[in-house]
Short mmCIF file of C-alpha atoms in Angstrom, two decimals:
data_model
loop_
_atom_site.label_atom_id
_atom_site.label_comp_id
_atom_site.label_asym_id
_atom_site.label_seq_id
_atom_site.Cartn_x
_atom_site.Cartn_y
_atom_site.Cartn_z
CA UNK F 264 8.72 -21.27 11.11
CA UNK F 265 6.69 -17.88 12.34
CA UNK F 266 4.84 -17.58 15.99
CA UNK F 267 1.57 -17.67 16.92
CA UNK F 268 -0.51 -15.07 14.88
CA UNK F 269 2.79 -14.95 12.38
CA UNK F 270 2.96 -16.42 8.92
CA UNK F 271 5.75 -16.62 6.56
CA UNK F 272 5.84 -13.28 5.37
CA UNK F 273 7.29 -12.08 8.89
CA UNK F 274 10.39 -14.01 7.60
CA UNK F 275 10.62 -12.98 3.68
CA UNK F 276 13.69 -10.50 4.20
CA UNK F 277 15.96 -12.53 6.63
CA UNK F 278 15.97 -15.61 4.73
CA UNK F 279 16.69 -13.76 1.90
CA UNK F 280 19.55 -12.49 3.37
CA UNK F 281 20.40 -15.90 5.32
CA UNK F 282 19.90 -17.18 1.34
CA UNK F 283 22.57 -15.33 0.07
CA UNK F 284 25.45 -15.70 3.18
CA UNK F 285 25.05 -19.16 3.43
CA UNK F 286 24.43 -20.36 -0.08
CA UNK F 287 21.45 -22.43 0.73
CA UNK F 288 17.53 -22.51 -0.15
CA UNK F 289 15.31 -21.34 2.54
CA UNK F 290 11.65 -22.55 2.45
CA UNK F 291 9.54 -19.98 4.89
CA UNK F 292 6.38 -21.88 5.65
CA UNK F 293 3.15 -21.35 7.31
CA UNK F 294 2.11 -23.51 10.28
CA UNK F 295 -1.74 -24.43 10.27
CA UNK F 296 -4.32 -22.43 10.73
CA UNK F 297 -2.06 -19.70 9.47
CA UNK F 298 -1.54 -17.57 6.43
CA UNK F 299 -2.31 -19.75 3.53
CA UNK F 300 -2.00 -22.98 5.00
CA UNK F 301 -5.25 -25.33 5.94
CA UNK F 302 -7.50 -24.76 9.05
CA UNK F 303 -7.56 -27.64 11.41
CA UNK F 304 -9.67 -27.72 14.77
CA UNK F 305 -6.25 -29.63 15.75
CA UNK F 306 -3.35 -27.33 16.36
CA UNK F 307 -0.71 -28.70 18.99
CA UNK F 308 2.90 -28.92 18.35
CA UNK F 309 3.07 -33.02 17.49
CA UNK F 310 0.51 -31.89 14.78
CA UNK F 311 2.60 -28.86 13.85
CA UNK F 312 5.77 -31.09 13.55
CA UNK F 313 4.16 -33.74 11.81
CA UNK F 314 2.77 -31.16 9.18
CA UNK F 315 6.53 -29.61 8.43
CA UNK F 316 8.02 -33.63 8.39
CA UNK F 317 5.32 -34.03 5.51
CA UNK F 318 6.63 -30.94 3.70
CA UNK F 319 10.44 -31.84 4.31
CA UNK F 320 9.37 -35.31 2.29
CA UNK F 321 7.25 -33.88 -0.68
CA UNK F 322 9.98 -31.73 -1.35
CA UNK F 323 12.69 -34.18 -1.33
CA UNK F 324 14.76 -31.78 1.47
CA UNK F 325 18.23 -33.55 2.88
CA UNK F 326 19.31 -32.88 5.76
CA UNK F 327 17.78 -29.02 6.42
CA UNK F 328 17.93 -26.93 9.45
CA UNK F 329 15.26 -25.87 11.51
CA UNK F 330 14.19 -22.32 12.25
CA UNK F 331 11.70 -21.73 14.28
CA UNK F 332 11.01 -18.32 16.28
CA UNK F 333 8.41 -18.98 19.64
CA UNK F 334 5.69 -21.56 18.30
CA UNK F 335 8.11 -22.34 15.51
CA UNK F 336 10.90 -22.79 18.14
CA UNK F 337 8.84 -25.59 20.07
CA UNK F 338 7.81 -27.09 16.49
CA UNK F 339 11.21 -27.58 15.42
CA UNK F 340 12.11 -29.21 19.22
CA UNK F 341 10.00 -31.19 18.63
CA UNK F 342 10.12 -32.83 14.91
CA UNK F 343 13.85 -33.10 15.82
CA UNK F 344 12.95 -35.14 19.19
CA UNK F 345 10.56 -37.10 17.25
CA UNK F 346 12.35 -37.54 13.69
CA UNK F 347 16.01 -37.27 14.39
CA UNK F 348 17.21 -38.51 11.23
CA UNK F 349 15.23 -36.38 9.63
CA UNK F 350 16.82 -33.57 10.20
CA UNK F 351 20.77 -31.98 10.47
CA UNK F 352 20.39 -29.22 13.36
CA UNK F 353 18.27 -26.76 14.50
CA UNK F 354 17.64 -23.26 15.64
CA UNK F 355 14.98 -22.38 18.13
CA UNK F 356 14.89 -18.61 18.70
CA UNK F 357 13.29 -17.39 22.30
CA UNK F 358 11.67 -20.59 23.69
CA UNK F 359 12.59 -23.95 25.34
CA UNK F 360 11.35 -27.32 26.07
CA UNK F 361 9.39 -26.61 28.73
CA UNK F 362 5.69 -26.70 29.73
CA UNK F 363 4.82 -23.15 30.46
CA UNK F 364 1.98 -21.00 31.15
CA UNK F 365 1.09 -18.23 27.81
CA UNK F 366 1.45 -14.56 28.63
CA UNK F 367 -1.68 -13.41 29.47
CA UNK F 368 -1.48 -10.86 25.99
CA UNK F 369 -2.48 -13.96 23.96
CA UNK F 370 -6.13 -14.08 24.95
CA UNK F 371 -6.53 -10.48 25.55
CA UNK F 372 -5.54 -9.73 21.54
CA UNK F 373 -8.01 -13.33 20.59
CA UNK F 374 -10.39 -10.50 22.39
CA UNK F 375 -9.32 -7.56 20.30
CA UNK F 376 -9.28 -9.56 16.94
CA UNK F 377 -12.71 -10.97 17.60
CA UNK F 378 -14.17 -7.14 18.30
CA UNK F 379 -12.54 -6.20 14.92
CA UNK F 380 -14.20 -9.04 13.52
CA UNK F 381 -17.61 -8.41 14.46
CA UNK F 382 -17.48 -4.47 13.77
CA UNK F 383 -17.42 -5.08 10.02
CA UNK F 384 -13.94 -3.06 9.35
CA UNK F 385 -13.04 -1.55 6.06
CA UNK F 386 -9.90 -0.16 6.62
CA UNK F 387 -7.06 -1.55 8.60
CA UNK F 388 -6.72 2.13 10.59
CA UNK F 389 -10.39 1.39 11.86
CA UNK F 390 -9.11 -2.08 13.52
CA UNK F 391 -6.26 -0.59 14.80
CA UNK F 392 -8.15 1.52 16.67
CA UNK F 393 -10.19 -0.81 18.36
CA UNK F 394 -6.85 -3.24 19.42
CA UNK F 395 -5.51 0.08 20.63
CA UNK F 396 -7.94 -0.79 23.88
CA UNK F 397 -6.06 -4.38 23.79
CA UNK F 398 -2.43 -3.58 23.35
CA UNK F 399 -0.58 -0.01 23.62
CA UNK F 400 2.34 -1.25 21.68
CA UNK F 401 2.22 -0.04 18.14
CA UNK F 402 4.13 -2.44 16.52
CA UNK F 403 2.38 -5.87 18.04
CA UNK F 404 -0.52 -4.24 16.80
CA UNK F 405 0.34 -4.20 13.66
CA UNK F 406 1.87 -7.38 13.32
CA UNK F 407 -1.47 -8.75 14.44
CA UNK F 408 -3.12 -6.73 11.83
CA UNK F 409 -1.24 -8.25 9.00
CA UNK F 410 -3.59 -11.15 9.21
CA UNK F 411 -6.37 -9.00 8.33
CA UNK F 412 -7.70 -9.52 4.06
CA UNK F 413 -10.47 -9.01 2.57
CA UNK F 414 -12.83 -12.10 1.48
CA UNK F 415 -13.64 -11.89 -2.50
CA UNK F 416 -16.75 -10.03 -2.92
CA UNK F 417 -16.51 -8.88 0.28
CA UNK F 418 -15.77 -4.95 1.31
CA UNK F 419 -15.04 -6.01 4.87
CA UNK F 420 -11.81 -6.97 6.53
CA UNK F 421 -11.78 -10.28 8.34
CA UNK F 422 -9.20 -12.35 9.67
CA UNK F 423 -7.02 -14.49 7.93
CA UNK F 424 -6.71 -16.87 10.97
CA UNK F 425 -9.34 -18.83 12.45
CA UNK F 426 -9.61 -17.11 15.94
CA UNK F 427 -11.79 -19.48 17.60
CA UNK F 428 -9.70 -22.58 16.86
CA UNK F 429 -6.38 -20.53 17.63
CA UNK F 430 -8.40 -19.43 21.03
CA UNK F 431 -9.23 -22.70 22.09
CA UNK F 432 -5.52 -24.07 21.68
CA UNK F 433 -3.85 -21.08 23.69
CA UNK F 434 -4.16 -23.56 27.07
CA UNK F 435 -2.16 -25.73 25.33
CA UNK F 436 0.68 -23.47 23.51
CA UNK F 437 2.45 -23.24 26.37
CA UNK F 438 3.05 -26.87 26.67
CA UNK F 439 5.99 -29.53 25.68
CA UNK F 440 5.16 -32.84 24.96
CA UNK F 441 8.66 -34.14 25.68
CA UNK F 442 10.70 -33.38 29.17
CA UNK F 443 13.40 -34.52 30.14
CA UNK F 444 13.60 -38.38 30.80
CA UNK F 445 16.70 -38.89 29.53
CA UNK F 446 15.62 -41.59 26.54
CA UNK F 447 14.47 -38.64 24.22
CA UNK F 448 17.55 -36.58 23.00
CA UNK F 449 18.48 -34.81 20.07
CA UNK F 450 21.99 -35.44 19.69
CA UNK F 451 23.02 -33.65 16.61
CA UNK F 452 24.14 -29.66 17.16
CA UNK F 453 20.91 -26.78 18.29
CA UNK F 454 21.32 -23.60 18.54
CA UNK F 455 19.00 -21.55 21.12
CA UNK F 456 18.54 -18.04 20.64
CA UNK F 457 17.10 -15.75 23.47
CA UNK F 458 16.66 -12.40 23.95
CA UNK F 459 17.36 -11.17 27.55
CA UNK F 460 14.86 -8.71 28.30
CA UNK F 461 12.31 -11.90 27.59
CA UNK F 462 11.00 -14.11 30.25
CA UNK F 463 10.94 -17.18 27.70
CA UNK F 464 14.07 -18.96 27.93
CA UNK F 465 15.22 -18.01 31.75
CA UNK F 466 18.53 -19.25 33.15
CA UNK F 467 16.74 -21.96 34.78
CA UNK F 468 15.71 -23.75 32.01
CA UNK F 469 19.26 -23.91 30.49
CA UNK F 470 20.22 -27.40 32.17
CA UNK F 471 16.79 -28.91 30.44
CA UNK F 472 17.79 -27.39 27.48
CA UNK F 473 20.69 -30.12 27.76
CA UNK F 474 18.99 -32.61 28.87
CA UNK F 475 17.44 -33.24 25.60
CA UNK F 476 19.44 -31.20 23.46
CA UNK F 477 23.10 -32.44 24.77
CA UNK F 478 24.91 -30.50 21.78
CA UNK F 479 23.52 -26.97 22.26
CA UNK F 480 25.05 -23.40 22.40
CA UNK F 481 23.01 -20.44 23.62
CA UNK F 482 23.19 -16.87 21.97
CA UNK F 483 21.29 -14.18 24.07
CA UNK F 484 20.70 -10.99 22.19
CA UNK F 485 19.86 -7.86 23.92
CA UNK F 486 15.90 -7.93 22.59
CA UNK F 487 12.47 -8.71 23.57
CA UNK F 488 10.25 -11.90 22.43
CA UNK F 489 10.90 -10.51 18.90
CA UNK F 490 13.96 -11.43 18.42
CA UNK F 491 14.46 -11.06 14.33
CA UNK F 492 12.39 -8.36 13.75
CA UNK F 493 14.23 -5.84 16.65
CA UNK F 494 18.16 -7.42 16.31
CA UNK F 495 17.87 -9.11 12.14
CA UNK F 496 21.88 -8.38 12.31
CA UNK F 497 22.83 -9.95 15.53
CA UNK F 498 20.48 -12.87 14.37
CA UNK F 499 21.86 -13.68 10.89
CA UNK F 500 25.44 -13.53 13.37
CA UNK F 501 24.28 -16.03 15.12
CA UNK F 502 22.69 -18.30 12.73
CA UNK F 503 25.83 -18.23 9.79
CA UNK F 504 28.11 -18.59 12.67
CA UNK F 505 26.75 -21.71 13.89
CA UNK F 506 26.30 -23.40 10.68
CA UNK F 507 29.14 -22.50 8.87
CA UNK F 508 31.59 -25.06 8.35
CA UNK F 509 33.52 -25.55 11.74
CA UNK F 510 37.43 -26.34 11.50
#
């Protein structure tokens, strides 16, 4: 399961390659309102994780594991708070179960996207240049570009997401619908990923990671936010490690 502005295709090549060391089928999906899935004026994370609990059931899936990377991360936390036996572990890479304010970024590149909508864009070089004035960073940019396509009959790029449902939700991607009251555990094995030169999952939130995740291990890789995409190697370490067979 991508992040916000992500889709599926941001995690083609690793679960190939987690595929083929693990001997397992990997489904990459795409949450609402992103890529090819549905648009929804609802998008929270109990709608997220009730969305992926209806695909685990049409597809007759046993016992999976859970990837999810930043929105992904808090939408498998939370299916496996909420559906328990639905699921056999989990892996949340770079967030935790905590109610926390969105980097500021988020509705500065809703701002960029929606200028590149309304200029009409044919090529994807033309929108790059106008999210140049809303992030520096070359690469972010274009991973929010890859949501860019062209309508049929159209010769104009729009948006693949809907930015003004995605916009109106960013108050509430930051929040956790479960804390830590002690009745609401997942007590099979998690696995939290984080990359230390984020500000997502802090040492601070480590002891609420065990509140309601009792059976955790932590693996901090030496990245930003985007974990997979800047360490894929240490990743696919850390995930085949943790779910290979222990002795």
């Amino acid at each position: 399961m991508h992040g916000l502005f992500g889709s599926k295709k941001n995690n083609r090549t690793i679960s190939k390659v987690l595929a083929r060391d693990l001997g397992r089928h990997i489904y990459a999906v795409d949450l609402r309102n992103h890529g090819d899935s549905p648009h929804d004026q609802r998008h929270d994370y109990l709608a997220m994780a009730a969305d992926v609990a209806d695909f685990i059931c049409q597809h007759g899936l046993k016992e999976p594991t859970l990837i999810g990377h930043s929105m992904g991360a808090k939408t498998a936390m939370v299916l496996a708070l909420q559906e328990p036996d639905l699921v056999a572990n989990m892996v949340a890479v770079d967030n935790a179960p905590v109610d926390a304010r969105l980097s500021s970024e988020f509705p500065r590149y809703i701002q960029g996207m929606k200028k590149i909508d309304e200029a009409g864009v044919t090529r994807q070089t033309e929108a790059d240049r106008i999210l140049e004035d809303y992030e520096k960073n070359f690469t972010i940019r274009q991973f929010l570009l890859g949501n860019l396509h062209r309508p049929h009959g159209s010769s104009t790029q729009k948006f693949r997401v809907p930015l003004h449902i995605l916009g109106k939700a960013l108050d509430h991607m930051g929040d956790f619908p479960f804390m830590g009251s002690g009745e609401t555990r997942f007590a099979k094995p998690s696995l939290f990923i984080r990359g230390t030169q984020s500000k997502y999952v802090p040492d601070e939130v480590i002891p609420l990671i065990g509140q309601l995740f009792p059976r955790f291990e932590l693996a901090s890789i030496d990245a930003s936010h985007w974990v997979i995409a800047e360490k894929p190697e240490e990743f696919r370490q850390a995930v085949v490690q943790f779910l290979e067979p222990k002795e």
